[in-house]
PDB file of C-alpha atoms in Angstrom:
ATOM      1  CA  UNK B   1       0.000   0.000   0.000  1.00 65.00           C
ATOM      2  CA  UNK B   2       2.991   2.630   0.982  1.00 65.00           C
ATOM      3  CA  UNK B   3       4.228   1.833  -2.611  1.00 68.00           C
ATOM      4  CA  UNK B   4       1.193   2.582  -4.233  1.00 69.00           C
ATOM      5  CA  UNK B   5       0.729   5.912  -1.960  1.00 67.00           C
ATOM      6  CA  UNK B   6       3.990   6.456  -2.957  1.00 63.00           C
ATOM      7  CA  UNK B   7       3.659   6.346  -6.601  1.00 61.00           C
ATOM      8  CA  UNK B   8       1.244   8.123  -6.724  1.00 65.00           C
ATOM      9  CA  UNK B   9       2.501  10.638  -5.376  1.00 70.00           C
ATOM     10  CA  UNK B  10       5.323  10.765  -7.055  1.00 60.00           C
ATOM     11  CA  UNK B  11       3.016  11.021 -10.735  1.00 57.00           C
ATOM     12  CA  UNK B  12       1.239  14.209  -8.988  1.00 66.00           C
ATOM     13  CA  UNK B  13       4.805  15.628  -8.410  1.00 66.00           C
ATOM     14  CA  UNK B  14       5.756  15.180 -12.052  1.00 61.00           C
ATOM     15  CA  UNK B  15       3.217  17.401 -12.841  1.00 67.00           C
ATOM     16  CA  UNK B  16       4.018  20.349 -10.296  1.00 71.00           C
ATOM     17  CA  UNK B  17       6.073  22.712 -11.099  1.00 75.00           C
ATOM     18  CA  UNK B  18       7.698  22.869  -6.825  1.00 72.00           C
ATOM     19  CA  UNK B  19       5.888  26.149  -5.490  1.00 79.00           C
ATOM     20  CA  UNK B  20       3.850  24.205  -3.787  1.00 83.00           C
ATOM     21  CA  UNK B  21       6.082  22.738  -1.499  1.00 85.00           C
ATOM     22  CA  UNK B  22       7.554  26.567  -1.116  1.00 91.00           C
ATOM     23  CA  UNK B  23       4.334  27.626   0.804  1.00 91.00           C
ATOM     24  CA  UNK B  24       4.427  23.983   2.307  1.00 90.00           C
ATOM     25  CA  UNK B  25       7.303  24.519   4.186  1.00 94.00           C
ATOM     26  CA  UNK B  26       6.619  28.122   5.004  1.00 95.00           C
ATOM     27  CA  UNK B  27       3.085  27.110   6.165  1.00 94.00           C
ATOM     28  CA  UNK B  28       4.508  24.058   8.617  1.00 94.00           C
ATOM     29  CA  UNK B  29       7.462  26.586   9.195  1.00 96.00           C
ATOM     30  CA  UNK B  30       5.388  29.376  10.353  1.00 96.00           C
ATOM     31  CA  UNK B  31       3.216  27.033  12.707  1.00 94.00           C
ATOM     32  CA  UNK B  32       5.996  25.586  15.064  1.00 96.00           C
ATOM     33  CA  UNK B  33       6.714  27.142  18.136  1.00 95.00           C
ATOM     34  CA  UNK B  34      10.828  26.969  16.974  1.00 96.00           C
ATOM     35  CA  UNK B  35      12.756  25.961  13.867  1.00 96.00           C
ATOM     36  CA  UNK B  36      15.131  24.069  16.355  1.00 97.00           C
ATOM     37  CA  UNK B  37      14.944  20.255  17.302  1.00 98.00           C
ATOM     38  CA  UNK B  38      13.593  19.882  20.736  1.00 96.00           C
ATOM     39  CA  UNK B  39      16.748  18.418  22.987  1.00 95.00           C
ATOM     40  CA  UNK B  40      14.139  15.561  23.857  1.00 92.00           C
ATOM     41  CA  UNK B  41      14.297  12.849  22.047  1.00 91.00           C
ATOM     42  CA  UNK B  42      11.195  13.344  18.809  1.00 94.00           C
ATOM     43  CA  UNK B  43      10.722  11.265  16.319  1.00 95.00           C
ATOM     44  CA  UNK B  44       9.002  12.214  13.105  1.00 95.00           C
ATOM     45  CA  UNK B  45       7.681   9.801  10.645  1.00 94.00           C
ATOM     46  CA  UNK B  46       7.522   9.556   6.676  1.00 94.00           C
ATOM     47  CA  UNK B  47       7.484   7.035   4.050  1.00 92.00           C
ATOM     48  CA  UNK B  48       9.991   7.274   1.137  1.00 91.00           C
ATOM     49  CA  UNK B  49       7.762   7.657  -2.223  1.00 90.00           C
ATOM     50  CA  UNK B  50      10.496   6.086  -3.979  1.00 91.00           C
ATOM     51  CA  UNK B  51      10.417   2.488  -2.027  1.00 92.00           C
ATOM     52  CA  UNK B  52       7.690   2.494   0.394  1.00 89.00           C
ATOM     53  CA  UNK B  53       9.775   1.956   3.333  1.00 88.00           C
ATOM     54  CA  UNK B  54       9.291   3.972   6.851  1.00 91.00           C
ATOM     55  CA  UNK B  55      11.749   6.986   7.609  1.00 95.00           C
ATOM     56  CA  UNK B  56      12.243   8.170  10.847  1.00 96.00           C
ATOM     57  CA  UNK B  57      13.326  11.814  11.569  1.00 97.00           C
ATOM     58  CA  UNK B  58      15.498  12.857  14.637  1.00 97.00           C
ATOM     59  CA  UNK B  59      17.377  16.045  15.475  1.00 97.00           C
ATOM     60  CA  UNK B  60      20.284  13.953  14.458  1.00 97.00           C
ATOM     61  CA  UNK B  61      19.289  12.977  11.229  1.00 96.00           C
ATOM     62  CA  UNK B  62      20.422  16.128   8.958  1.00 97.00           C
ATOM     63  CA  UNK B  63      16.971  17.423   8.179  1.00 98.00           C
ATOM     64  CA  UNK B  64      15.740  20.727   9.499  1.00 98.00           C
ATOM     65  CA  UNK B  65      12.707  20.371  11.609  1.00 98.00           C
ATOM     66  CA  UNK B  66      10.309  22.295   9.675  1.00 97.00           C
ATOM     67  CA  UNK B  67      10.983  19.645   6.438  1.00 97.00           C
ATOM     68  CA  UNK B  68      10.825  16.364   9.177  1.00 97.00           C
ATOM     69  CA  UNK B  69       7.269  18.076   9.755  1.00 96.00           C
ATOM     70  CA  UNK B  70       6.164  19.253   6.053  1.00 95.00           C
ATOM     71  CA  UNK B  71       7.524  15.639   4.943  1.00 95.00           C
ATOM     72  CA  UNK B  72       5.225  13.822   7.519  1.00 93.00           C
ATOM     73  CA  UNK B  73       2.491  15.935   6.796  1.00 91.00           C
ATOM     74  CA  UNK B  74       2.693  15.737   2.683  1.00 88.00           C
ATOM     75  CA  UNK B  75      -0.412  14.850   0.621  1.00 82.00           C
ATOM     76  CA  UNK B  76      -0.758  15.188  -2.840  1.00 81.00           C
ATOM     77  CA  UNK B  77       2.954  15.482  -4.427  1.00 86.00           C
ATOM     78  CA  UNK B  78       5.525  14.367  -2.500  1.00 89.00           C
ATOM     79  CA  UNK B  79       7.968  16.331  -0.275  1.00 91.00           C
ATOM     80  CA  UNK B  80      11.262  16.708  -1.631  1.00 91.00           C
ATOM     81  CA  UNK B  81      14.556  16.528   1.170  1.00 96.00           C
ATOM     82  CA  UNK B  82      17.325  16.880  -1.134  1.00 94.00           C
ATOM     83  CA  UNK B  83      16.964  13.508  -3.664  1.00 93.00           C
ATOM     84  CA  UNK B  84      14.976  11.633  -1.235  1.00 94.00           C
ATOM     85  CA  UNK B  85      10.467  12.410  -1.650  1.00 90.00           C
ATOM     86  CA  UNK B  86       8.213  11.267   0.857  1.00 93.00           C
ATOM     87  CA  UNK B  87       4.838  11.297   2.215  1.00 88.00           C
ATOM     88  CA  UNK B  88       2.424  11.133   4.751  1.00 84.00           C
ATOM     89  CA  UNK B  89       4.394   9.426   8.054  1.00 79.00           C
ATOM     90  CA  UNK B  90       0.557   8.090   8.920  1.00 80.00           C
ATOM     91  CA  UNK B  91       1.591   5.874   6.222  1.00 75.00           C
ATOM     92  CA  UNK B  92       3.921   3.602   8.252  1.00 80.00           C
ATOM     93  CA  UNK B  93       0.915   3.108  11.154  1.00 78.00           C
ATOM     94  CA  UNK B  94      -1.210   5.768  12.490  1.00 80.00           C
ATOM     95  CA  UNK B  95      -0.324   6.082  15.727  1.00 85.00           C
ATOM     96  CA  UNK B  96       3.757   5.387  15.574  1.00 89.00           C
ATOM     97  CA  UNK B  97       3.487   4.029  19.213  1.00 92.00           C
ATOM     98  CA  UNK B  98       5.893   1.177  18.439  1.00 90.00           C
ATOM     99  CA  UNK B  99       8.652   3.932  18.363  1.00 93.00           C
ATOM    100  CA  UNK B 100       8.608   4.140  21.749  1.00 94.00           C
ATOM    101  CA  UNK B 101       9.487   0.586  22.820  1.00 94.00           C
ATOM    102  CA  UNK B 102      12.176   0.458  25.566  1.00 94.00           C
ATOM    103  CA  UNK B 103      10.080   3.151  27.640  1.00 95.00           C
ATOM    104  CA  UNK B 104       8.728   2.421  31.237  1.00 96.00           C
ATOM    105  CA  UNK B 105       5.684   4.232  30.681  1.00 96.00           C
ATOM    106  CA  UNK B 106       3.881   4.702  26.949  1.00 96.00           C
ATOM    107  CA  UNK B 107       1.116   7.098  26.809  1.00 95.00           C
ATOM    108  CA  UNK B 108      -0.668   7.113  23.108  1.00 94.00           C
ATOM    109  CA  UNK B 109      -2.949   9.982  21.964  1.00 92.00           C
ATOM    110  CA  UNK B 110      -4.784   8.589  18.825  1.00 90.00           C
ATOM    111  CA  UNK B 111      -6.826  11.057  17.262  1.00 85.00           C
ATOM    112  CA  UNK B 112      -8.518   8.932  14.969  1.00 81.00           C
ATOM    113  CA  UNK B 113      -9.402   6.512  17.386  1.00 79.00           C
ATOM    114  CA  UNK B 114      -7.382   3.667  16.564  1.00 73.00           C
ATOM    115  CA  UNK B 115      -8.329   3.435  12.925  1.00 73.00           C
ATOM    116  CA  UNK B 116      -6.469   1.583  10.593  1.00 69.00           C
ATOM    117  CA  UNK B 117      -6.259   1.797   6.871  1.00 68.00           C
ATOM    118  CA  UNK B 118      -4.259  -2.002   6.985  1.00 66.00           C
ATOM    119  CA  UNK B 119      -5.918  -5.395   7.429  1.00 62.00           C
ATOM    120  CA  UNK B 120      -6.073  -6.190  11.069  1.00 70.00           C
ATOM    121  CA  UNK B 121      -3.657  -9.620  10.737  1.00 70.00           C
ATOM    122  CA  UNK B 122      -0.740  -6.783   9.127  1.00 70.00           C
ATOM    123  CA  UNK B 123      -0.998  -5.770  13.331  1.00 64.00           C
ATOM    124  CA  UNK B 124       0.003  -2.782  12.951  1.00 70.00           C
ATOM    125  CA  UNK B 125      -3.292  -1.504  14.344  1.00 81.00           C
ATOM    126  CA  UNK B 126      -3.420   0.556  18.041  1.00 87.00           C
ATOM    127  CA  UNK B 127      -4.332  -2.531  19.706  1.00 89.00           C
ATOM    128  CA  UNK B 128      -1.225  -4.490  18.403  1.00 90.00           C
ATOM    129  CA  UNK B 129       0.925  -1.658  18.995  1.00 90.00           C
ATOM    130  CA  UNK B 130       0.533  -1.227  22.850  1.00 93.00           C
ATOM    131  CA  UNK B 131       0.127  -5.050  23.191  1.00 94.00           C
ATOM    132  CA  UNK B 132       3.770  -5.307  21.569  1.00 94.00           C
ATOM    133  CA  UNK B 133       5.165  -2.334  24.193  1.00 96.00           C
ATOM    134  CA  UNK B 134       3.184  -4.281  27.224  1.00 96.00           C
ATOM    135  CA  UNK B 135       4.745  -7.641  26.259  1.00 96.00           C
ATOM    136  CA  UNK B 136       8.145  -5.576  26.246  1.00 96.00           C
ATOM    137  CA  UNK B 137       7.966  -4.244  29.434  1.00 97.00           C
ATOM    138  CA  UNK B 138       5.882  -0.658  28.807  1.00 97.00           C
ATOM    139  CA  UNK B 139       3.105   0.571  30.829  1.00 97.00           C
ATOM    140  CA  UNK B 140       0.625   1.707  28.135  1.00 97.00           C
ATOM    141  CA  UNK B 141      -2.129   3.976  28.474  1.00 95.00           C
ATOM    142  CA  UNK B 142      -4.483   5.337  24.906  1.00 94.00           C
ATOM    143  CA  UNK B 143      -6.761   7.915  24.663  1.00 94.00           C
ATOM    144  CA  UNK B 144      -9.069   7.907  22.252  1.00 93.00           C
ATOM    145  CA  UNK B 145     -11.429  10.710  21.166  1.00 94.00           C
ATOM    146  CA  UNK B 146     -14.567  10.772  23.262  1.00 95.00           C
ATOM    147  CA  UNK B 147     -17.755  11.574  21.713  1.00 94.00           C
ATOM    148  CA  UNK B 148     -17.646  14.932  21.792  1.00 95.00           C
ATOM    149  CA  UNK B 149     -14.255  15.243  20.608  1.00 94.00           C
ATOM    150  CA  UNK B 150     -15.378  12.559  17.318  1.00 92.00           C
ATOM    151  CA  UNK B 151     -18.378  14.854  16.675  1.00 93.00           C
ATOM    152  CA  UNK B 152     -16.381  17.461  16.235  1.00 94.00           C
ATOM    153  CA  UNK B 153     -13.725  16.387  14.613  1.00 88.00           C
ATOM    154  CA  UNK B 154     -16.775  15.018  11.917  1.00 88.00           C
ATOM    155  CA  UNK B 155     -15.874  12.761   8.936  1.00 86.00           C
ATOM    156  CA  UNK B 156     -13.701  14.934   7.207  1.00 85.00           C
ATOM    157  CA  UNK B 157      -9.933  15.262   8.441  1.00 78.00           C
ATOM    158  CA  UNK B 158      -9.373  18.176   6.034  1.00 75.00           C
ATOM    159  CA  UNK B 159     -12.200  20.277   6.928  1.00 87.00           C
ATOM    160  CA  UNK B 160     -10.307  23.170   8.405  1.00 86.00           C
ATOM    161  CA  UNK B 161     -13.913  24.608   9.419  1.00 94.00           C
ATOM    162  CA  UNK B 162     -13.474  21.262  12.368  1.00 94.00           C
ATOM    163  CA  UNK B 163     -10.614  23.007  13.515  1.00 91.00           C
ATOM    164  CA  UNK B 164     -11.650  25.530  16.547  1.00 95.00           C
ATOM    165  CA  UNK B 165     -14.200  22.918  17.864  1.00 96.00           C
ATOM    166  CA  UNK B 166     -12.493  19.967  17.452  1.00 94.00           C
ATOM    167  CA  UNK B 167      -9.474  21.470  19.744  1.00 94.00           C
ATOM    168  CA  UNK B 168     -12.157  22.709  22.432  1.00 97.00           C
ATOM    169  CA  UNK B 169     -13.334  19.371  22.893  1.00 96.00           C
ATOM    170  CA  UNK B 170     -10.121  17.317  22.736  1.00 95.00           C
ATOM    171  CA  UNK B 171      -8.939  20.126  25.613  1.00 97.00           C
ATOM    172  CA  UNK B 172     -12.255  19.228  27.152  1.00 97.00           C
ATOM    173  CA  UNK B 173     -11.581  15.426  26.869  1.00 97.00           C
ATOM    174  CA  UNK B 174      -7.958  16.264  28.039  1.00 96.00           C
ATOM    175  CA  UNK B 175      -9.224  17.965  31.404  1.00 97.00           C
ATOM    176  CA  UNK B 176     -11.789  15.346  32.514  1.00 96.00           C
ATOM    177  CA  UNK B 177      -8.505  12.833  31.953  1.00 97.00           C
ATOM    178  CA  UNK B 178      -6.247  14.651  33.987  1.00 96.00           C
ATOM    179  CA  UNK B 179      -6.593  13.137  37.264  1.00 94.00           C
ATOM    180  CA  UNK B 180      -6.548   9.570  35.739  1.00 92.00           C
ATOM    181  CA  UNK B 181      -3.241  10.601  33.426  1.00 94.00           C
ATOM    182  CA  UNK B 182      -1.666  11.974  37.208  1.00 94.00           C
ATOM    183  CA  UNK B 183      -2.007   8.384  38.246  1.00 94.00           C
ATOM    184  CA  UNK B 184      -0.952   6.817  35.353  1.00 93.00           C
ATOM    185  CA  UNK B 185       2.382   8.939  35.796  1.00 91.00           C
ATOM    186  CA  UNK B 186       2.938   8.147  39.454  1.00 88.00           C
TER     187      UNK B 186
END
């Protein structure tokens, strides 16, 4: 499926003429708090167009933060990072929760819920995710969006109108958790 995605992709870039990843960048540039790598660890994913295969992003990898983010983040054409393209890190697995194996404690935010765009036995669902961290060790707590939070977010991901409501209700969601998250971190 990532080498389908991938290709085509990579047929919508052949047809662009680049500007568009200009105001990408500047966008996803313009949104971050800095244009510096955190000094905690983050990991950003992608998927090369070119092969299919996962890419993970780290301050130490040699790509600016604001491209780990636009590259992640790309629909339609690709992203270009000097001869490499890639596209959506959602891609590899939805939530990326496997990337933090080796951790005492895992807490997963899932926004869409645990979806999965691959056939269950693939398991790289939510569920087989966090049972892979618990069998290695890892506490694992998900949160999933609540009603509210799924009725505002509605059925389109791209709406932009879903925007202001959808983050009231996940902040919402986020306060009635707090007490239970306290625990979980204890």
């Amino acid at each position: 499926m990532r080498r389908r995605m991938g290709a085509a992709s990579l047929d919508m870039d052949a047809a662009s003429d680049g500007s568009g990843q200009t105001r990408w960048r500047a966008t996803v540039a313009a949104r971050l708090p800095s244009q510096l790598w955190p000094q905690r660890a983050v990991l950003i994913t992608a998927v090369d167009a070119h092969t299919g295969e996962p890419v993970v992003f780290d301050r130490d990898s040699g790509v600016e933060l604001a491209d780990a983010v636009a590259a992640s983040c790309a629909s339609g054409p690709p992203y270009a990072i000097g001869d490499n393209r890639y596209i959506d890190g959602g891609y590899r697995r939805n939530e990326n929760a496997d990337l933090a194996a080796g951790y005492g404690r895992v807490l997963v935010l899932s926004p869409l819920g645990g979806r999965t765009r691959t056939p269950l036995d693939w398991g790289m669902h939510l569920a087989a995710q966090a049972d892979e961290l618990r069998a290695r060790g890892s506490r694992v707590e998900t949160i999933l969006p609540d009603s509210n939070s799924l009725n505002a977010f509605g059925s389109n991901l791209m709406d932009l109108s879903t925007r202001p409501p959808a983050a009231q209700a996940g902040y919402d969601q986020g306060r009635a958790l707090a007490e239970q998250l306290a625990t979980f971190w204890r």
